[in-house]
């Protein structure tokens, strides 16, 4: 892009940003953060294309002025860990709200495909779950313990294996976003088909309610976290594939940081889900109302923390720091 065109396209925006800098003490913190992002993005582009230009000097001065306003007399938080969980993660989710919707819809679509395929193809469940797992489940049903798979080994070893595997899968889903998001979509497809297939298979064996109470006791957190991991992968892929007005390298780094923050924030969720699956799911003798209530509480937490809280923080003008 020629320098004159770059200036012509952005001059009015820069004039507005100058006013934001001049009235910084009156501005919403989110507006200041957005302004700083816009200025530094244009500065990065200008430095790479017109390093000796006067417009680069102008943007550098504008960015420095706003930086001084943002960080003047700023003290390090006494407890960064608190703001990380109460602000940074929810605001990261707000930034990834569109990707979260895409991830959920893909997972839901292929869960439905797994359900329909299992209904109309007798061999589909065996193809997806494997003959060994299906035969084990049928044996458990015949023995009166359909969810016996959850008490087949010690809870401690189960916890370690499940926690490690789920965290590993979440990072793989995120990293596969490097394949322009296609890899992330494939993994969501696979997980969606699996859950739809197994849940439908259980209903066809007349253990549908019991399977839901067992699976979703931990799955409310675990499956939700998988879907959120998909959102992080799409954020990474979109930063590379659709940089918008940002330089591609900047958009990619920005997407990688945002996605990684989301993934790191999911680690406690996976640990809690693994604990529930290892120590609690095996107690199928617990009252249905108790297990159902626990599932509802888990889903309510996911919706509040990852959907409603991010929007409320953003609407209230809460900044990340």
Tab-separated table of C-alpha atoms in Angstrom:
chain	number	residue	atom	x	y	z
A	1	UNK	CA	0.000	0.000	0.000
A	2	UNK	CA	1.348	3.442	-0.939
A	3	UNK	CA	1.975	5.782	1.955
A	4	UNK	CA	-0.413	8.438	0.688
A	5	UNK	CA	-3.240	5.880	0.511
A	6	UNK	CA	-2.404	4.625	3.991
A	7	UNK	CA	-2.641	8.170	5.345
A	8	UNK	CA	-5.814	8.976	3.443
A	9	UNK	CA	-7.575	5.879	4.769
A	10	UNK	CA	-6.641	6.485	8.384
A	11	UNK	CA	-6.224	10.234	8.887
A	12	UNK	CA	-9.731	10.759	10.237
A	13	UNK	CA	-9.332	7.858	12.666
A	14	UNK	CA	-6.043	9.296	13.917
A	15	UNK	CA	-7.677	12.665	14.511
A	16	UNK	CA	-10.305	10.949	16.639
A	17	UNK	CA	-7.600	9.041	18.501
A	18	UNK	CA	-5.794	12.307	19.211
A	19	UNK	CA	-8.952	13.554	20.924
A	20	UNK	CA	-9.095	10.333	22.951
A	21	UNK	CA	-5.503	10.902	24.116
A	22	UNK	CA	-6.191	14.529	24.967
A	23	UNK	CA	-9.236	13.597	27.064
A	24	UNK	CA	-7.841	10.339	28.428
A	25	UNK	CA	-8.820	11.126	32.024
A	26	UNK	CA	-12.474	11.264	30.918
A	27	UNK	CA	-12.428	8.114	28.791
A	28	UNK	CA	-13.718	4.618	29.511
A	29	UNK	CA	-10.765	2.265	30.260
A	30	UNK	CA	-11.900	-0.091	27.490
A	31	UNK	CA	-11.910	2.800	25.010
A	32	UNK	CA	-8.353	3.699	26.012
A	33	UNK	CA	-7.234	0.107	25.592
A	34	UNK	CA	-8.894	-0.109	22.175
A	35	UNK	CA	-7.331	3.194	21.140
A	36	UNK	CA	-3.884	2.013	22.196
A	37	UNK	CA	-4.333	-1.209	20.214
A	38	UNK	CA	-5.396	0.713	17.108
A	39	UNK	CA	-2.491	3.157	17.329
A	40	UNK	CA	0.166	0.512	17.940
A	41	UNK	CA	-1.218	-1.627	15.130
A	42	UNK	CA	-0.973	1.243	12.654
A	43	UNK	CA	2.467	2.097	14.048
A	44	UNK	CA	3.655	-1.471	13.489
A	45	UNK	CA	2.426	-1.360	9.903
A	46	UNK	CA	3.974	2.053	9.279
A	47	UNK	CA	7.332	1.002	10.722
A	48	UNK	CA	7.468	-2.030	8.458
A	49	UNK	CA	6.502	-0.129	5.292
A	50	UNK	CA	7.635	3.461	5.838
A	51	UNK	CA	10.333	3.353	8.557
A	52	UNK	CA	11.753	6.801	7.769
A	53	UNK	CA	8.422	8.501	7.185
A	54	UNK	CA	7.110	11.413	9.210
A	55	UNK	CA	3.846	9.539	9.669
A	56	UNK	CA	5.758	6.818	11.523
A	57	UNK	CA	7.210	9.436	13.863
A	58	UNK	CA	3.734	10.913	14.364
A	59	UNK	CA	2.204	7.543	15.251
A	60	UNK	CA	5.107	6.715	17.552
A	61	UNK	CA	4.602	9.971	19.440
A	62	UNK	CA	0.861	9.364	19.663
A	63	UNK	CA	1.401	5.832	20.977
A	64	UNK	CA	3.970	7.070	23.511
A	65	UNK	CA	1.605	9.746	24.772
A	66	UNK	CA	-1.199	7.259	25.336
A	67	UNK	CA	1.200	4.731	26.855
A	68	UNK	CA	2.296	7.312	29.409
A	69	UNK	CA	-1.311	8.025	30.300
A	70	UNK	CA	-2.143	4.346	30.693
A	71	UNK	CA	0.870	3.454	32.800
A	72	UNK	CA	1.480	6.666	34.707
A	73	UNK	CA	1.717	5.925	38.425
A	74	UNK	CA	0.534	2.421	37.744
A	75	UNK	CA	1.222	0.043	40.598
A	76	UNK	CA	1.637	-3.661	40.225
A	77	UNK	CA	-1.471	-5.458	41.440
A	78	UNK	CA	-1.027	-6.978	44.871
A	79	UNK	CA	-2.587	-10.171	43.578
A	80	UNK	CA	-2.425	-10.594	39.812
A	81	UNK	CA	-3.865	-14.087	40.173
A	82	UNK	CA	-7.211	-12.623	41.280
A	83	UNK	CA	-7.586	-10.265	38.329
A	84	UNK	CA	-6.457	-13.014	35.966
A	85	UNK	CA	-9.458	-15.161	36.901
A	86	UNK	CA	-11.981	-12.400	37.571
A	87	UNK	CA	-11.174	-10.117	34.622
A	88	UNK	CA	-8.616	-11.348	32.115
A	89	UNK	CA	-10.127	-14.749	31.368
A	90	UNK	CA	-13.728	-13.445	31.070
A	91	UNK	CA	-12.615	-10.549	28.844
A	92	UNK	CA	-10.596	-12.954	26.700
A	93	UNK	CA	-13.768	-15.004	26.309
A	94	UNK	CA	-15.679	-11.891	25.274
A	95	UNK	CA	-13.098	-11.280	22.556
A	96	UNK	CA	-13.550	-14.913	21.450
A	97	UNK	CA	-17.358	-14.931	21.688
A	98	UNK	CA	-17.834	-15.443	17.949
A	99	UNK	CA	-15.345	-18.302	17.844
A	100	UNK	CA	-17.065	-19.844	20.867
A	101	UNK	CA	-20.363	-19.830	18.996
A	102	UNK	CA	-18.746	-21.460	15.947
A	103	UNK	CA	-17.127	-24.118	18.135
A	104	UNK	CA	-20.415	-24.902	19.879
A	105	UNK	CA	-22.343	-25.149	16.608
A	106	UNK	CA	-19.768	-27.465	15.031
A	107	UNK	CA	-19.765	-29.716	18.082
A	108	UNK	CA	-23.567	-29.742	18.211
A	109	UNK	CA	-23.912	-30.450	14.489
A	110	UNK	CA	-21.637	-33.478	14.573
A	111	UNK	CA	-23.183	-34.740	17.800
A	112	UNK	CA	-26.486	-34.805	15.924
A	113	UNK	CA	-24.801	-36.552	12.993
A	114	UNK	CA	-23.415	-39.163	15.388
A	115	UNK	CA	-26.874	-39.616	16.886
A	116	UNK	CA	-28.634	-40.024	13.544
A	117	UNK	CA	-25.930	-42.318	12.163
A	118	UNK	CA	-26.169	-44.593	15.201
A	119	UNK	CA	-29.945	-44.859	14.822
A	120	UNK	CA	-29.843	-45.794	11.138
A	121	UNK	CA	-26.621	-47.824	11.019
A	122	UNK	CA	-26.324	-50.789	13.395
A	123	UNK	CA	-22.556	-50.941	13.009
A	124	UNK	CA	-21.825	-47.238	13.379
A	125	UNK	CA	-21.398	-47.277	17.177
A	126	UNK	CA	-18.900	-50.146	16.929
A	127	UNK	CA	-17.008	-48.306	14.230
A	128	UNK	CA	-16.720	-45.158	16.335
A	129	UNK	CA	-16.348	-46.580	19.856
A	130	UNK	CA	-14.612	-49.834	18.994
A	131	UNK	CA	-15.819	-53.422	19.446
A	132	UNK	CA	-14.036	-53.801	22.767
A	133	UNK	CA	-15.707	-50.810	24.384
A	134	UNK	CA	-19.147	-51.744	23.059
A	135	UNK	CA	-18.830	-55.343	24.285
A	136	UNK	CA	-17.659	-54.150	27.700
A	137	UNK	CA	-20.661	-51.808	27.943
A	138	UNK	CA	-23.061	-54.593	26.921
A	139	UNK	CA	-21.540	-56.892	29.548
A	140	UNK	CA	-21.926	-54.176	32.194
A	141	UNK	CA	-25.576	-53.723	31.203
A	142	UNK	CA	-26.168	-57.465	31.473
A	143	UNK	CA	-24.556	-57.469	34.931
A	144	UNK	CA	-26.801	-54.663	36.143
A	145	UNK	CA	-24.027	-52.057	36.271
A	146	UNK	CA	-24.227	-50.193	32.936
A	147	UNK	CA	-21.792	-47.467	33.991
A	148	UNK	CA	-19.328	-49.924	35.497
A	149	UNK	CA	-16.538	-48.499	33.353
A	150	UNK	CA	-16.219	-45.649	35.848
A	151	UNK	CA	-15.297	-47.915	38.778
A	152	UNK	CA	-13.019	-50.272	36.867
A	153	UNK	CA	-9.833	-48.903	38.455
A	154	UNK	CA	-8.659	-46.868	41.430
A	155	UNK	CA	-9.870	-43.270	41.527
A	156	UNK	CA	-6.375	-41.837	41.959
A	157	UNK	CA	-4.948	-43.488	38.846
A	158	UNK	CA	-8.098	-42.569	36.915
A	159	UNK	CA	-7.740	-38.944	37.977
A	160	UNK	CA	-4.123	-38.719	36.827
A	161	UNK	CA	-4.829	-40.369	33.471
A	162	UNK	CA	-8.017	-38.424	32.725
A	163	UNK	CA	-6.633	-35.049	33.800
A	164	UNK	CA	-3.466	-35.494	31.741
A	165	UNK	CA	-5.372	-36.714	28.698
A	166	UNK	CA	-7.995	-33.954	28.753
A	167	UNK	CA	-5.442	-31.171	29.210
A	168	UNK	CA	-3.336	-32.701	26.424
A	169	UNK	CA	-6.374	-32.849	24.118
A	170	UNK	CA	-7.259	-29.224	24.844
A	171	UNK	CA	-3.752	-28.059	23.903
A	172	UNK	CA	-3.839	-30.184	20.737
A	173	UNK	CA	-7.188	-28.652	19.746
A	174	UNK	CA	-5.678	-25.205	20.305
A	175	UNK	CA	-2.427	-25.905	18.459
A	176	UNK	CA	-4.328	-27.388	15.522
A	177	UNK	CA	-5.653	-23.880	15.010
A	178	UNK	CA	-2.332	-23.341	13.221
A	179	UNK	CA	-3.902	-25.296	10.355
A	180	UNK	CA	-6.061	-22.195	9.724
A	181	UNK	CA	-8.656	-23.572	12.151
A	182	UNK	CA	-9.355	-26.621	9.977
A	183	UNK	CA	-7.510	-28.945	12.342
A	184	UNK	CA	-9.461	-27.604	15.309
A	185	UNK	CA	-12.698	-28.212	13.430
A	186	UNK	CA	-11.718	-31.828	12.695
A	187	UNK	CA	-11.072	-32.537	16.370
A	188	UNK	CA	-14.397	-30.950	17.350
A	189	UNK	CA	-16.029	-33.100	14.681
A	190	UNK	CA	-14.505	-36.250	16.149
A	191	UNK	CA	-15.442	-35.421	19.741
A	192	UNK	CA	-18.956	-34.379	18.739
A	193	UNK	CA	-19.585	-37.609	16.841
A	194	UNK	CA	-18.258	-39.664	19.742
A	195	UNK	CA	-20.535	-38.114	22.362
A	196	UNK	CA	-23.567	-38.222	20.060
A	197	UNK	CA	-22.890	-41.835	19.153
A	198	UNK	CA	-22.348	-43.127	22.666
A	199	UNK	CA	-25.271	-41.246	24.158
A	200	UNK	CA	-27.613	-42.557	21.450
A	201	UNK	CA	-26.265	-46.098	21.852
A	202	UNK	CA	-27.112	-45.929	25.555
A	203	UNK	CA	-30.663	-44.799	24.833
A	204	UNK	CA	-31.050	-47.663	22.379
A	205	UNK	CA	-30.001	-50.030	25.183
A	206	UNK	CA	-32.623	-48.510	27.497
A	207	UNK	CA	-30.073	-46.924	29.825
A	208	UNK	CA	-30.394	-43.398	28.446
A	209	UNK	CA	-31.260	-41.593	31.685
A	210	UNK	CA	-28.638	-43.424	33.713
A	211	UNK	CA	-26.007	-42.712	31.083
A	212	UNK	CA	-26.845	-39.010	31.031
A	213	UNK	CA	-26.675	-38.711	34.816
A	214	UNK	CA	-23.318	-40.480	34.807
A	215	UNK	CA	-21.699	-38.970	31.728
A	216	UNK	CA	-22.823	-35.388	32.234
A	217	UNK	CA	-21.937	-35.354	35.916
A	218	UNK	CA	-18.382	-34.677	34.781
A	219	UNK	CA	-19.171	-34.013	31.119
A	220	UNK	CA	-20.946	-30.729	31.840
A	221	UNK	CA	-17.516	-29.287	32.633
A	222	UNK	CA	-15.381	-31.545	30.454
A	223	UNK	CA	-17.362	-31.223	27.215
A	224	UNK	CA	-17.867	-27.495	27.765
A	225	UNK	CA	-14.105	-27.103	28.187
A	226	UNK	CA	-13.488	-29.026	24.954
A	227	UNK	CA	-15.818	-26.632	23.111
A	228	UNK	CA	-14.071	-23.628	24.675
A	229	UNK	CA	-10.722	-25.122	23.612
A	230	UNK	CA	-12.128	-25.179	20.087
A	231	UNK	CA	-12.858	-21.465	20.402
A	232	UNK	CA	-9.221	-20.875	21.400
A	233	UNK	CA	-8.054	-22.849	18.357
A	234	UNK	CA	-10.277	-20.789	16.055
A	235	UNK	CA	-8.914	-17.577	17.584
A	236	UNK	CA	-5.410	-18.754	16.729
A	237	UNK	CA	-6.405	-19.779	13.208
A	238	UNK	CA	-8.364	-16.595	12.509
A	239	UNK	CA	-5.432	-14.445	13.601
A	240	UNK	CA	-3.363	-16.076	10.881
A	241	UNK	CA	-6.027	-16.467	8.219
A	242	UNK	CA	-8.102	-13.293	8.684
A	243	UNK	CA	-5.823	-10.513	9.980
A	244	UNK	CA	-8.305	-7.816	8.922
A	245	UNK	CA	-6.679	-4.394	9.014
A	246	UNK	CA	-3.803	-5.696	11.161
A	247	UNK	CA	-0.465	-6.890	9.760
A	248	UNK	CA	-0.651	-10.681	9.553
A	249	UNK	CA	2.234	-11.243	11.971
A	250	UNK	CA	0.686	-8.945	14.569
A	251	UNK	CA	-2.762	-10.535	14.196
A	252	UNK	CA	-1.239	-14.006	14.554
A	253	UNK	CA	0.669	-13.148	17.745
A	254	UNK	CA	-2.403	-11.431	19.158
A	255	UNK	CA	-4.552	-14.497	18.417
A	256	UNK	CA	-1.940	-16.838	19.888
A	257	UNK	CA	-1.767	-14.876	23.147
A	258	UNK	CA	-5.522	-14.652	23.465
A	259	UNK	CA	-6.046	-18.338	22.688
A	260	UNK	CA	-3.285	-19.472	25.029
A	261	UNK	CA	-4.777	-17.413	27.852
A	262	UNK	CA	-8.109	-19.183	27.333
A	263	UNK	CA	-6.439	-22.610	27.312
A	264	UNK	CA	-4.452	-21.929	30.483
A	265	UNK	CA	-7.664	-20.758	32.132
A	266	UNK	CA	-9.283	-24.113	31.323
A	267	UNK	CA	-6.738	-26.202	33.219
A	268	UNK	CA	-8.593	-25.971	36.592
A	269	UNK	CA	-11.847	-26.859	34.817
A	270	UNK	CA	-10.296	-30.012	33.376
A	271	UNK	CA	-8.798	-30.908	36.751
A	272	UNK	CA	-12.174	-30.514	38.451
A	273	UNK	CA	-13.904	-32.540	35.712
A	274	UNK	CA	-11.286	-35.295	36.093
A	275	UNK	CA	-11.792	-35.326	39.861
A	276	UNK	CA	-15.563	-35.650	39.446
A	277	UNK	CA	-15.210	-38.422	36.871
A	278	UNK	CA	-12.716	-40.356	38.979
A	279	UNK	CA	-14.177	-39.981	42.459
A	280	UNK	CA	-17.883	-39.136	42.057
A	281	UNK	CA	-19.251	-40.505	38.765
A	282	UNK	CA	-18.681	-44.081	39.971
A	283	UNK	CA	-21.317	-43.606	42.670
A	284	UNK	CA	-24.288	-44.399	40.447
A	285	UNK	CA	-26.298	-45.303	43.534
A	286	UNK	CA	-26.537	-41.610	44.446
A	287	UNK	CA	-30.034	-40.098	44.114
A	288	UNK	CA	-30.936	-39.004	40.610
A	289	UNK	CA	-32.087	-35.605	41.881
A	290	UNK	CA	-28.698	-34.993	43.498
A	291	UNK	CA	-26.759	-35.901	40.369
A	292	UNK	CA	-29.137	-33.947	38.145
A	293	UNK	CA	-28.832	-30.896	40.377
A	294	UNK	CA	-25.041	-31.123	40.240
A	295	UNK	CA	-25.165	-31.188	36.440
A	296	UNK	CA	-27.419	-28.115	36.364
A	297	UNK	CA	-25.068	-26.235	38.713
A	298	UNK	CA	-22.056	-27.135	36.538
A	299	UNK	CA	-23.767	-25.941	33.361
A	300	UNK	CA	-24.908	-22.766	35.121
A	301	UNK	CA	-21.306	-22.069	36.140
A	302	UNK	CA	-20.067	-22.528	32.567
A	303	UNK	CA	-22.741	-20.222	31.144
A	304	UNK	CA	-22.156	-17.574	33.810
A	305	UNK	CA	-18.356	-17.526	33.742
A	306	UNK	CA	-17.772	-18.000	30.020
A	307	UNK	CA	-20.795	-16.239	28.498
A	308	UNK	CA	-22.664	-13.855	30.811
A	309	UNK	CA	-19.815	-12.516	32.989
A	310	UNK	CA	-17.631	-11.577	29.981
A	311	UNK	CA	-20.449	-9.522	28.471
A	312	UNK	CA	-21.273	-7.866	31.768
A	313	UNK	CA	-17.643	-6.888	32.378
A	314	UNK	CA	-17.317	-5.488	28.878
A	315	UNK	CA	-20.604	-3.568	29.098
A	316	UNK	CA	-19.478	-2.088	32.417
A	317	UNK	CA	-16.238	-0.900	30.862
A	318	UNK	CA	-13.967	-3.134	32.956
A	319	UNK	CA	-10.422	-3.284	31.615
A	320	UNK	CA	-8.093	-6.252	31.754
A	321	UNK	CA	-5.849	-4.735	34.376
